[in-house]
Coordinates of C-alpha atoms in Angstrom, one line a residue:
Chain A
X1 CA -23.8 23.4 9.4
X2 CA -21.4 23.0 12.3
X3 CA -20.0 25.7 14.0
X4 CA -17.1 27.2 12.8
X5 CA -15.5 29.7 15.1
X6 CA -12.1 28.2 15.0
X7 CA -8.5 29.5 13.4
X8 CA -8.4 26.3 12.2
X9 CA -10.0 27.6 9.0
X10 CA -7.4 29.8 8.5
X11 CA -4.0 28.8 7.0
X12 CA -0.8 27.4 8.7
X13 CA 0.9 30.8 8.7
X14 CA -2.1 32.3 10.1
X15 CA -2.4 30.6 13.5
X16 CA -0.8 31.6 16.2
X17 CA 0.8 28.8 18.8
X18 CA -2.1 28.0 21.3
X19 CA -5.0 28.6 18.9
X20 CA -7.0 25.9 17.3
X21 CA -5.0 24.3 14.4
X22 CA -7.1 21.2 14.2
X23 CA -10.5 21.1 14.6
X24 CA -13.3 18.7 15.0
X25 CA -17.0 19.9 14.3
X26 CA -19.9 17.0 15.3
X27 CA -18.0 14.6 13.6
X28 CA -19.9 11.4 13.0
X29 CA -18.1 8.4 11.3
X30 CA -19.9 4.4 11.9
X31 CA -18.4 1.7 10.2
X32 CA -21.5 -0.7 9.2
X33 CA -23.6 -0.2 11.7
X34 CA -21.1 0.4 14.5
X35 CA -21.4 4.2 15.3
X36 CA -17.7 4.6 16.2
X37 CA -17.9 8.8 16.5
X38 CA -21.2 10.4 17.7
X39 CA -20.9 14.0 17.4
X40 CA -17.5 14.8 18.2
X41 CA -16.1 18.4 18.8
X42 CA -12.7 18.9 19.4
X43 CA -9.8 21.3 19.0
X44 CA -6.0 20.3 19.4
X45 CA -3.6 23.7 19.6
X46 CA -1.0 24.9 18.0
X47 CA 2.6 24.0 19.4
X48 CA 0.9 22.0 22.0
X49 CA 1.0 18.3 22.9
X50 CA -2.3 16.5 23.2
X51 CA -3.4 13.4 23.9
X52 CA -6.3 11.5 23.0
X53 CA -7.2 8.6 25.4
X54 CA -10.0 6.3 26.2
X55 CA -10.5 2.5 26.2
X56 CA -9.9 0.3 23.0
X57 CA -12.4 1.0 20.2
X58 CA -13.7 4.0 21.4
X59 CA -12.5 5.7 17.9
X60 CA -9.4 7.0 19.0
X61 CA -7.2 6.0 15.8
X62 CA -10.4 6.5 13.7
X63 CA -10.0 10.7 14.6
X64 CA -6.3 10.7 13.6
X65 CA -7.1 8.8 10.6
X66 CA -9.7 11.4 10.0
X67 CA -6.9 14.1 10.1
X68 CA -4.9 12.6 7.4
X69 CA -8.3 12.4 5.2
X70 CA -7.4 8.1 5.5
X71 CA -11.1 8.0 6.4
X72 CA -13.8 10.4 5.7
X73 CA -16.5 11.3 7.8
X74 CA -20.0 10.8 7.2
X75 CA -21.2 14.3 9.1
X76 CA -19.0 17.0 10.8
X77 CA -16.0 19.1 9.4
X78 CA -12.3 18.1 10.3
X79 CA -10.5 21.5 9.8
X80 CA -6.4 21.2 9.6
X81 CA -4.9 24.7 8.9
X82 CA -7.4 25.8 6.7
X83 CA -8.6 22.7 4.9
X84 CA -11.5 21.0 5.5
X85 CA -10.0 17.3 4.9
X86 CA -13.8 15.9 5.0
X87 CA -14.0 17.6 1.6
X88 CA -11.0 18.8 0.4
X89 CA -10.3 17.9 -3.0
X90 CA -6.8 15.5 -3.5
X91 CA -4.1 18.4 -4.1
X92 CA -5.6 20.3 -0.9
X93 CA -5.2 17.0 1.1
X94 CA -2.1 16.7 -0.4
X95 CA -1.0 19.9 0.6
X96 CA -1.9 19.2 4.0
X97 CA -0.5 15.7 4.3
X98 CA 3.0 17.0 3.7
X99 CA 2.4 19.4 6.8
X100 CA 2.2 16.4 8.7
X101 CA 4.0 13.4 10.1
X102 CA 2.8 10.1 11.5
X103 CA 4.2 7.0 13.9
X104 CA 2.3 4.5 13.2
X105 CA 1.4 1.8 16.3
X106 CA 4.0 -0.9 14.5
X107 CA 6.1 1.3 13.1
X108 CA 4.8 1.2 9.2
X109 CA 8.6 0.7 8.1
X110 CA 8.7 -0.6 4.3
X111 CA 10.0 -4.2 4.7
X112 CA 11.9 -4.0 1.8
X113 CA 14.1 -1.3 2.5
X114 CA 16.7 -0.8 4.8
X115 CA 16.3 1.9 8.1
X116 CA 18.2 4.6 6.2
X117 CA 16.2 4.2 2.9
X118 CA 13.0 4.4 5.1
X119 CA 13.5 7.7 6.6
X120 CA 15.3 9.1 3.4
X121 CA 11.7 7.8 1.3
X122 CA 9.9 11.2 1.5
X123 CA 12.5 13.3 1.4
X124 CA 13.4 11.3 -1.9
X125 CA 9.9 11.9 -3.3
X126 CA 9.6 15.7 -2.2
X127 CA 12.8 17.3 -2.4
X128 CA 15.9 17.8 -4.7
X129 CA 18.0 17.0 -2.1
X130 CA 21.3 15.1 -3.1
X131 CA 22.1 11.5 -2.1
X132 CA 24.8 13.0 0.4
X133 CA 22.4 15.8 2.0
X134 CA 19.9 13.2 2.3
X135 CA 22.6 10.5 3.8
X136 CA 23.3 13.5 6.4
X137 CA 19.8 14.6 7.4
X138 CA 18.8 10.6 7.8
X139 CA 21.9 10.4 10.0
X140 CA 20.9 13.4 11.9
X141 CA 17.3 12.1 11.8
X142 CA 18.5 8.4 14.2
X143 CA 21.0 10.7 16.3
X144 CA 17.9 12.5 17.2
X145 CA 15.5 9.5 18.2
X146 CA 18.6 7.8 19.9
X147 CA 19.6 5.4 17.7
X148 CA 23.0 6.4 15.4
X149 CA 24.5 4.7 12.7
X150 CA 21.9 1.6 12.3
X151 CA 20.8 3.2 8.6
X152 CA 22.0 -0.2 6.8
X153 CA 20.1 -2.5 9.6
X154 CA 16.9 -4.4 8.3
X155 CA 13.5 -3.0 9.9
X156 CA 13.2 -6.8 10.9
X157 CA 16.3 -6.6 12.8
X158 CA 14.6 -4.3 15.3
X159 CA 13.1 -4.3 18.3
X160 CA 9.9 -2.8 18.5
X161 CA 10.6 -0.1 20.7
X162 CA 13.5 0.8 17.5
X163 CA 10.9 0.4 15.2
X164 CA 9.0 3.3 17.0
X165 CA 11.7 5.4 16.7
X166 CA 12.7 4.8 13.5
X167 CA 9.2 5.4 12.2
X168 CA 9.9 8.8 14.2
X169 CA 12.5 9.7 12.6
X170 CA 10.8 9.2 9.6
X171 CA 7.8 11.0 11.3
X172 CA 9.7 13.9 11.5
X173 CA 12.4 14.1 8.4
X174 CA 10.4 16.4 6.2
X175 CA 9.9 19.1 9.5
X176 CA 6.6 18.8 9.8
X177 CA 4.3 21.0 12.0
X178 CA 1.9 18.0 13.4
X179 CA 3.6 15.0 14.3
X180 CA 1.1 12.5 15.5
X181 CA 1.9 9.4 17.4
X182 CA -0.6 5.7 17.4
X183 CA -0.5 4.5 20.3
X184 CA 3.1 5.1 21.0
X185 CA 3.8 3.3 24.3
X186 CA 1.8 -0.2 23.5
X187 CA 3.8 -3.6 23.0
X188 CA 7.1 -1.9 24.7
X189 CA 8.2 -2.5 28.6
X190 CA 7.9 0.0 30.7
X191 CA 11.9 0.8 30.5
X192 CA 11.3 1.4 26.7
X193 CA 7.6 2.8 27.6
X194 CA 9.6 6.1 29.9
X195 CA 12.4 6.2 27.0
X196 CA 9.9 7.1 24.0
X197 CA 7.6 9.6 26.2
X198 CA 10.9 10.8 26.9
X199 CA 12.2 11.3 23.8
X200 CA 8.5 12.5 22.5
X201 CA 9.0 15.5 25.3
X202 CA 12.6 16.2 24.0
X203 CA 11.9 16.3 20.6
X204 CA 8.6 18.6 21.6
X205 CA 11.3 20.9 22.7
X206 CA 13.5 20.7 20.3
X207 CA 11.4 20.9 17.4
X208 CA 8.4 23.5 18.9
X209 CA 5.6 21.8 16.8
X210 CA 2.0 20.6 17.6
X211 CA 1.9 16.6 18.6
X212 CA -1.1 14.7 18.5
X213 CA -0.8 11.0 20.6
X214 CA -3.5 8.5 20.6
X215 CA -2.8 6.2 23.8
X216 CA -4.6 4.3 26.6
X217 CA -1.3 4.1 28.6
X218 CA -2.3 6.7 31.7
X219 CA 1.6 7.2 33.2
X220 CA 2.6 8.0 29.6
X221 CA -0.2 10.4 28.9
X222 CA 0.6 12.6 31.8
X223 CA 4.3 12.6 31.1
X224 CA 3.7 14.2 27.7
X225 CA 0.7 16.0 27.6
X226 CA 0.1 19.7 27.6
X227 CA -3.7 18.7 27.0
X228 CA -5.4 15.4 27.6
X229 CA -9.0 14.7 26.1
X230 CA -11.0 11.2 26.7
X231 CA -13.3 9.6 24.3
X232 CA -15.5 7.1 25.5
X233 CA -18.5 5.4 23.5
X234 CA -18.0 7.7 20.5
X235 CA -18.3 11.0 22.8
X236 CA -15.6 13.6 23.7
X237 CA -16.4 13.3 28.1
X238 CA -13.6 15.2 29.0
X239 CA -11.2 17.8 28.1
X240 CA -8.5 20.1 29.7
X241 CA -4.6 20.3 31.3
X242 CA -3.6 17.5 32.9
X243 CA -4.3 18.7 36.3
X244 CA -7.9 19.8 35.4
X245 CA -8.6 16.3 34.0
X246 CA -6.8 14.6 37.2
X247 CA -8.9 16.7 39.4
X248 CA -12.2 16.1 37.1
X249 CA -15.0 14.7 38.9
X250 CA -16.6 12.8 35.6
X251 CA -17.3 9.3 37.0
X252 CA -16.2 7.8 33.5
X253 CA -12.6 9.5 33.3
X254 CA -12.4 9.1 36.8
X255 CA -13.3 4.9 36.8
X256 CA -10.6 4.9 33.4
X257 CA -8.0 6.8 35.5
X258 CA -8.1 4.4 38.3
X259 CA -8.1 1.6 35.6
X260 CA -11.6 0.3 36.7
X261 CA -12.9 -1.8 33.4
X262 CA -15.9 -1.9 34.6
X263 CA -16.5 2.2 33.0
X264 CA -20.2 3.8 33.6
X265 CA -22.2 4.0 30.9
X266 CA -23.5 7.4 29.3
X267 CA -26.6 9.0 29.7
X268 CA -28.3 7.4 27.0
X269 CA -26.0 5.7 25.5
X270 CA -26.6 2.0 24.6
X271 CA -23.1 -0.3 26.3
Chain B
X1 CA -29.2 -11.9 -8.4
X2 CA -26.8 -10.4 -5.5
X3 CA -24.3 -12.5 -6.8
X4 CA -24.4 -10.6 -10.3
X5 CA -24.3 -6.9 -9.0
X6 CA -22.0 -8.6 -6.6
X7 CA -19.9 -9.4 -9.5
X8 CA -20.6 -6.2 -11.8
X9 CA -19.5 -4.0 -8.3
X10 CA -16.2 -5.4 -8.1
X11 CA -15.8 -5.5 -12.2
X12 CA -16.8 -1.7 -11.3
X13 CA -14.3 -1.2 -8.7
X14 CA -11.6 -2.8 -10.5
X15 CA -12.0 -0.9 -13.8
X16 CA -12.0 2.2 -11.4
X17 CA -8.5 1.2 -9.4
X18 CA -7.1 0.6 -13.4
X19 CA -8.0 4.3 -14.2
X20 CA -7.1 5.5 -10.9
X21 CA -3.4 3.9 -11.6
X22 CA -3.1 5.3 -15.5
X23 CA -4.1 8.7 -14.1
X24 CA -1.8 8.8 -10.9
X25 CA 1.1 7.9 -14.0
X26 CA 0.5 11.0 -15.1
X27 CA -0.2 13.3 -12.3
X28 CA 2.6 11.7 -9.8
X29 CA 4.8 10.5 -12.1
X30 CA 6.4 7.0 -12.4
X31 CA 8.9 6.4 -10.1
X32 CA 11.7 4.5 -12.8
X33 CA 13.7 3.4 -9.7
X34 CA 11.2 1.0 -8.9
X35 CA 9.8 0.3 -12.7
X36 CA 14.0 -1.2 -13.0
X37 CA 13.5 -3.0 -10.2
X38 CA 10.8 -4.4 -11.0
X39 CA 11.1 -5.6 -13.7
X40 CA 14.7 -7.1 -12.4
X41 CA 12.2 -9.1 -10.1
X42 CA 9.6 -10.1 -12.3
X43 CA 11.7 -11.2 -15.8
X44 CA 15.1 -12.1 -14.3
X45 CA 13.3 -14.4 -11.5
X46 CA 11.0 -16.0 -13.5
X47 CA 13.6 -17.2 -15.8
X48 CA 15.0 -20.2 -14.5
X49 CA 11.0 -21.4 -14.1
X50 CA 10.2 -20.5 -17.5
X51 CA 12.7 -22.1 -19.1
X52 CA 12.1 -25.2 -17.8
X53 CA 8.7 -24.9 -18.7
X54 CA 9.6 -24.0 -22.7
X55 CA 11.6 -26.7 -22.8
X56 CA 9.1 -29.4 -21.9
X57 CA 6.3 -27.7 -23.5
X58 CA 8.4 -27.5 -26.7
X59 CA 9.3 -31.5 -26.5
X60 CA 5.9 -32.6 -25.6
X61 CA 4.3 -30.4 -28.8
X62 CA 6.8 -32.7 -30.7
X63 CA 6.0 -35.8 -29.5
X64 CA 2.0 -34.9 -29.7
X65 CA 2.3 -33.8 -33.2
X66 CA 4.7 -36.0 -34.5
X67 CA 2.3 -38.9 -33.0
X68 CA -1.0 -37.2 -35.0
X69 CA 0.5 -36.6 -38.2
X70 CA 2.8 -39.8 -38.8
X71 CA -0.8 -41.4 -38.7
X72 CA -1.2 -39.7 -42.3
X73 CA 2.3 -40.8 -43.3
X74 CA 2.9 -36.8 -42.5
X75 CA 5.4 -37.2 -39.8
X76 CA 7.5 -34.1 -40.9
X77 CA 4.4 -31.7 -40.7
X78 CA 5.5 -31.5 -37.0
X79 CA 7.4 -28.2 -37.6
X80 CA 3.9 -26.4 -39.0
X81 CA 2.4 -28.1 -35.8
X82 CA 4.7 -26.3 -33.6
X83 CA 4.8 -23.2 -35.2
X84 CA 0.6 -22.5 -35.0
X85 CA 0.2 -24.6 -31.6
X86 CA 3.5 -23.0 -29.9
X87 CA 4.1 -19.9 -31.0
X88 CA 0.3 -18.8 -31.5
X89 CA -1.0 -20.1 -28.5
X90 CA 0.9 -22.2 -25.9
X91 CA 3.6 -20.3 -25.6
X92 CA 1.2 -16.4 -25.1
X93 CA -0.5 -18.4 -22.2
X94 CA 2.5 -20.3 -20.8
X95 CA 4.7 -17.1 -20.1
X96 CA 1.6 -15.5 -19.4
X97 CA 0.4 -17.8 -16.9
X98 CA 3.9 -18.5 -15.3
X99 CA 4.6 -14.3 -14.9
X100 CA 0.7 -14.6 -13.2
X101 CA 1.8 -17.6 -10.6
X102 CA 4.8 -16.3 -9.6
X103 CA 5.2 -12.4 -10.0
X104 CA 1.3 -11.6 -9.9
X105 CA 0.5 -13.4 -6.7
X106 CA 3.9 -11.9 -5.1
X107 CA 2.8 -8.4 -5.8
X108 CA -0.7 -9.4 -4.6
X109 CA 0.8 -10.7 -1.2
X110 CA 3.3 -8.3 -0.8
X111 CA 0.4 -5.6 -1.3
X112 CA -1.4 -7.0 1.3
X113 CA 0.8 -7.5 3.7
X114 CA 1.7 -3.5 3.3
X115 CA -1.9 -2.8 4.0
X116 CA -2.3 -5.0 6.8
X117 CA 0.9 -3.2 8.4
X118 CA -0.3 -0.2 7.4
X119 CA 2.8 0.8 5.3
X120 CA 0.0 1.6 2.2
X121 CA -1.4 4.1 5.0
X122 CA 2.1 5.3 5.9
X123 CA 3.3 6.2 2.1
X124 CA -0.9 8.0 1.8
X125 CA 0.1 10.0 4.9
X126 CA 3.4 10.7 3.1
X127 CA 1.6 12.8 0.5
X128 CA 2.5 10.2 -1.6
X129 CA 0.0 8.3 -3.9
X130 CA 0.6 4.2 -3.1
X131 CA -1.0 3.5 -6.6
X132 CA 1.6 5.3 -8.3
X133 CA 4.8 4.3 -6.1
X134 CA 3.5 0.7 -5.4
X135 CA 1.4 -0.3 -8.4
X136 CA 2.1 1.6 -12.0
X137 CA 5.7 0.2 -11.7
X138 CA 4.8 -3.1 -11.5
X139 CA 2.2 -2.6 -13.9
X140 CA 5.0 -1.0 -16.2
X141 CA 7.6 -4.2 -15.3
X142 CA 5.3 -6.7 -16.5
X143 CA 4.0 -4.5 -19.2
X144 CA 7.9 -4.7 -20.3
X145 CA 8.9 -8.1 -19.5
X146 CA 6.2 -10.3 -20.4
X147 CA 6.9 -9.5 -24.3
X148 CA 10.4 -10.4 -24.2
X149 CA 9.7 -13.5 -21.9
X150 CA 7.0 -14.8 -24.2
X151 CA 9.3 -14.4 -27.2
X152 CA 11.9 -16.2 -25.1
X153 CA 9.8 -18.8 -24.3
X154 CA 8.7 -19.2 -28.2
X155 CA 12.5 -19.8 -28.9
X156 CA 13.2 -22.1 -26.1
X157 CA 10.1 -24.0 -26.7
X158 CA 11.2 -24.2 -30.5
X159 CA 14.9 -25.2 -30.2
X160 CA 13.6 -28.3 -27.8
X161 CA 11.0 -29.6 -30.2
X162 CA 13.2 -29.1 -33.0
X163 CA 15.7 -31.2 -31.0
X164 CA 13.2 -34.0 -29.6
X165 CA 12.0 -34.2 -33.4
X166 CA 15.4 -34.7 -35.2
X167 CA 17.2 -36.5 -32.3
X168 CA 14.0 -38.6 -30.7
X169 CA 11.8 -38.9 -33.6
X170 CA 13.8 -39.0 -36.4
X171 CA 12.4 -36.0 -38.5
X172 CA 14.8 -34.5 -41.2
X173 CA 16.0 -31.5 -39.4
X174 CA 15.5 -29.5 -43.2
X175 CA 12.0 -30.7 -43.7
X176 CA 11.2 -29.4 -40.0
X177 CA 12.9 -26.0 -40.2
X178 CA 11.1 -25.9 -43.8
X179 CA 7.8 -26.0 -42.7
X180 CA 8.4 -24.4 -39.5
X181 CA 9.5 -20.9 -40.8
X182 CA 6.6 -21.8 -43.8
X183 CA 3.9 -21.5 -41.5
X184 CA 5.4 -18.9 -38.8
X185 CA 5.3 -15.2 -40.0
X186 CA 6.8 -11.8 -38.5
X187 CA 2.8 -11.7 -37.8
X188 CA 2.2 -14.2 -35.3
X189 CA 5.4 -12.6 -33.2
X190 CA 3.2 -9.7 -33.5
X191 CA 0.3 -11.1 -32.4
X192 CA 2.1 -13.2 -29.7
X193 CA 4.2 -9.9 -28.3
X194 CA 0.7 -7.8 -28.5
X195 CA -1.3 -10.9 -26.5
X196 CA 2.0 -10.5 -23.9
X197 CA 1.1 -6.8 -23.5
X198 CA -2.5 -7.4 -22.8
X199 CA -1.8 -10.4 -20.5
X200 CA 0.7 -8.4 -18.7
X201 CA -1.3 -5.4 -18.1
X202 CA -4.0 -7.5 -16.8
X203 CA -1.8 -9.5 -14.1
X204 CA -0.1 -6.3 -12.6
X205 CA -3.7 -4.8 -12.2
X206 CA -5.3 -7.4 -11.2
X207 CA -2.8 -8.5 -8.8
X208 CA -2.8 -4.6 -7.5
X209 CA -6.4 -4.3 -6.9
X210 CA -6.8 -7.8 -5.1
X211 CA -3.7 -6.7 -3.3
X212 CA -4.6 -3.3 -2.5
X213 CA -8.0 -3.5 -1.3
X214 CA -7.4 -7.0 0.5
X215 CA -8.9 -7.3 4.4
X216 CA -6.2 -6.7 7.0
X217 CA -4.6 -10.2 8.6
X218 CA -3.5 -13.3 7.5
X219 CA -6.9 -14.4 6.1
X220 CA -6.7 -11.1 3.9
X221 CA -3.6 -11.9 2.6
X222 CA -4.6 -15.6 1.9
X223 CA -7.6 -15.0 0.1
X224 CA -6.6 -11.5 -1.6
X225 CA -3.3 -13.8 -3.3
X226 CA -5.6 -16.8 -3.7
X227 CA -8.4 -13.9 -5.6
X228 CA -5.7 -12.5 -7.6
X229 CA -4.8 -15.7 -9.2
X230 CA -7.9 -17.5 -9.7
X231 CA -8.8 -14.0 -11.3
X232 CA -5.9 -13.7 -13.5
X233 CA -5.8 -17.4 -15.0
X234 CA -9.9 -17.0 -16.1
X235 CA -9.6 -13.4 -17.4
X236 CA -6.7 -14.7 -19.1
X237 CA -7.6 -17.6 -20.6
X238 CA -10.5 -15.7 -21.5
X239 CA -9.4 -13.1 -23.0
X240 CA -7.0 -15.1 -24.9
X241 CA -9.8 -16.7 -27.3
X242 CA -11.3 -12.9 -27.8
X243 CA -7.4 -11.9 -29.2
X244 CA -6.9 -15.0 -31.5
X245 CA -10.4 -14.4 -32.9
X246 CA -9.7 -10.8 -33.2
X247 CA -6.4 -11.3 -34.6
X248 CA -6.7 -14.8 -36.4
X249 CA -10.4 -15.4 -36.8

């Protein structure tokens, strides 16, 4: 049994902001025979900023999918405010999916409907709001993320730093208290790159709640985070403020850091 | 032998994604919105397409049985013909098989397309079960429409060979309406509408699960559309000859 010492077993209401609201216990989770998380143990704090960084497939996306319950893993315990997603049964992960809100790395906008309908969708499905409250909160929702009045455009018609922001905005609709962000910065020029970390840090304010970002864009990660970790090779090699991790002698965060490809293996660790 | 539990896995997995949808019904709810739209999309736009079909279908059952029984001196018997041929069989399997082509391999593609762009992740993160807003309504559409196109497509179908026999052939119109409503009962519209229910509850799931669970890409969208069809036509066809012996044998 993994150690549990974490407020993350205790209930939203219950944790206080800088204590443990997620938490990773030797989480393992391979796909086939790919071991993509080797023991991972991990806490991301209340009202707090975090990012997760390391090179491409090092199972990055695979421990925010973990969060959600998307994927399950095969040992460990992923706490979220007092469930354990790894087991909880479907109302429980419910429960906790409506806690939380998600930019996916495209966007994730429904094709099919237009911007507003997109970010009115949940609020459509969970509240009893009426068709006018739900026009003003979506309206409030793009004025927030920067972009008024396009609720009638096609998600097609975008560009794709718009589409981050419009999956944002419906991200954050339904005033979640984790908002986590997939790889936030990638496909977008650097102009559009400063404008989301930007808006990610204003709306941090703004809003007070926890974000989670999964990135391997270094200038962006030190712009946002309160907290940085690194996975590399399925292990958690580094964790801290961002000054702690820029002043960390690990020869694998450093190598990353000064975007050297060419990153040391881990004591036994296969490459 | 891997092929076999091959086979019996996925037969497994897809009776499990059917149940998984009935139950979702009833624990999420149906979302009507998107049951009307729906079926808008699947028995509105498969109109035009199916009514071309009925009307050559209907015309060619004519000419087939007008050309077997004038043999016997029995031209007129061409009404009969239609009635057990048409409304029995061909015209269950046309609409059936045309609602498949069309509607079932769009919901198949669109599905898998929404996985591949992870909007099927975004509505789970959501709180919101994808089976329930993505699949029972489609299920519930076809459910609907595929009755009232089949018995559309039994009407069509009879008007043209009714027409193809009096005007092309030559049959007395009387002798042709005789033994068409002689041999056609309130039964076989039963049968027909009850083989439409079946059929249509077997191309929304099938076209879901193939959909749902397709691989991520281009090549997952190909082959889970391409799956869902090939699928669809057997287990139809298939099941077609277990209903008519049930209901006629």
């Amino acid at each position: 049994m993994a150690e549990l010492s974490t407020s993350a077993t205790r209930p939203f209401d219950a944790i206080a902001a800088g204590e443990p609201i997620i938490s990773f216990r030797d989480v393992h989770k391979s796909f086939g025979d790919k071991h993509i998380l080797r023991g991972i143990t991990l806490d991301f704090l209340r009202g707090e900023t975090t990012v997760v960084i390391g090179p491409s497939g090092t199972g990055k996306s695979v421990c925010m999918k973990l969060i959600v319950g998307l994927l399950v893993p095969e040992k460990g315990d992923v706490w979220v405010a007092g469930t354990n997603v790894a087991e909880a049964h479907e109302r429980d992960l419910m429960s906790v999916r409506r806690r939380i809100g998600m930019m996916f790395q495209d966007g994730a906008l429904f094709d099919s409907m237009s911007v507003g309908d997109n970010i009115a969708f949940p609020l459509q499905r969970h509240t009893k709001l009426s068709d006018a409250e739900i026009r003003d909160q979506v309206a409030h929702a793009l004025e927030q993320v920067g972009l008024p009045g396009i609720e009638d455009s096609a998600p097609s018609a975008l560009s794709g730093g718009m589409r981050k922001r419009v999956s944002l905005a419906r991200a954050v609709i339904t005033k979640p208290e984790i908002v986590m962000f997939d790889e936030p910065n990638s496909g977008l020029d650097p102009l559009t790159s400063d404008e989301i970390d930007g808006l990610i840090g204003r709306m941090k304010e703004d809003l007070g709640i926890t974000f989670i970002v999964i990135s391997h864009d270094i200038v962006g990660t030190f712009a946002v985070a309160d907290r940085i970790a690194m996975l590399y090779n399925g292990h958690l090699i580094a964790q801290g403020t961002p000054d702690a991790v820029l002043h960390s002698d690990q020869p694998t965060l450093r190598s990353f850091l000064a975007r050297n490809m060419d990153l040391p293996p881990l004591p036994g660790d296969p490459r | 032998m891997s092929a076999v539990l091959n086979g019996v896995r996925k037969v497994g997995a897809y009776t499990y994604f059917a149940g998984a949808c009935m139950r979702s019904a009833f624990t999420h709810g149906v979302p009507w919105d998107r049951v009307v739209s729906e079926s808008y999309k699947v028995g509105v736009r498969s109109f035009p397409v199916l009514f071309t079909m009925a009307l050559f279908v209907g015309s060619n059952l004519a000419i087939q049985g007008y050309a077997a029984f004038s043999t016997l001196g029995a031209g007129s018997l061409v009404g009969m013909f239609v009635a057990l041929a048409g409304v029995r069989e061909v015209c269950p399997l046309l609409a059936a098989t045309m609602v498949a082509a069309k509607a079932g391999t769009e919901m198949a593609a669109q599905l898998a397309v929404m996985r591949t762009k992870e909007q099927i992740d975004a509505i789970e993160v959501m709180a919101i079960d994808p089976r329930s807003e993505l699949v029972v309504p489609s299920i519930i559409a076809v459910m609907i429409t595929l009755p009232a196109l089949t018995v559309f497509t039994i009407f069509v179908s009879l008007v043209s060979a009714m027409a193809v026999a009096v005007l092309q052939l030559g049959v007395d119109q009387g002798e042709f309406l005789s033994f068409l409503v002689g041999y056609l009962s309130a039964y076989d519209l039963f049968a027909a509408t009850l083989k439409s229910v079946v059929f249509g509850a077997i191309i929304a799931t099938v076209s879901g699960y193939f959909g749902f669970y397709s691989e991520r890409g281009a090549r997952g969208v190909g082959e889970a559309t391409n799956r869902a069809v090939v699928t669809m036509c057997i287990v139809i066809i298939t099941l077609n000859f277990a209903l008519t012996s049930l209901l006629y044998g």
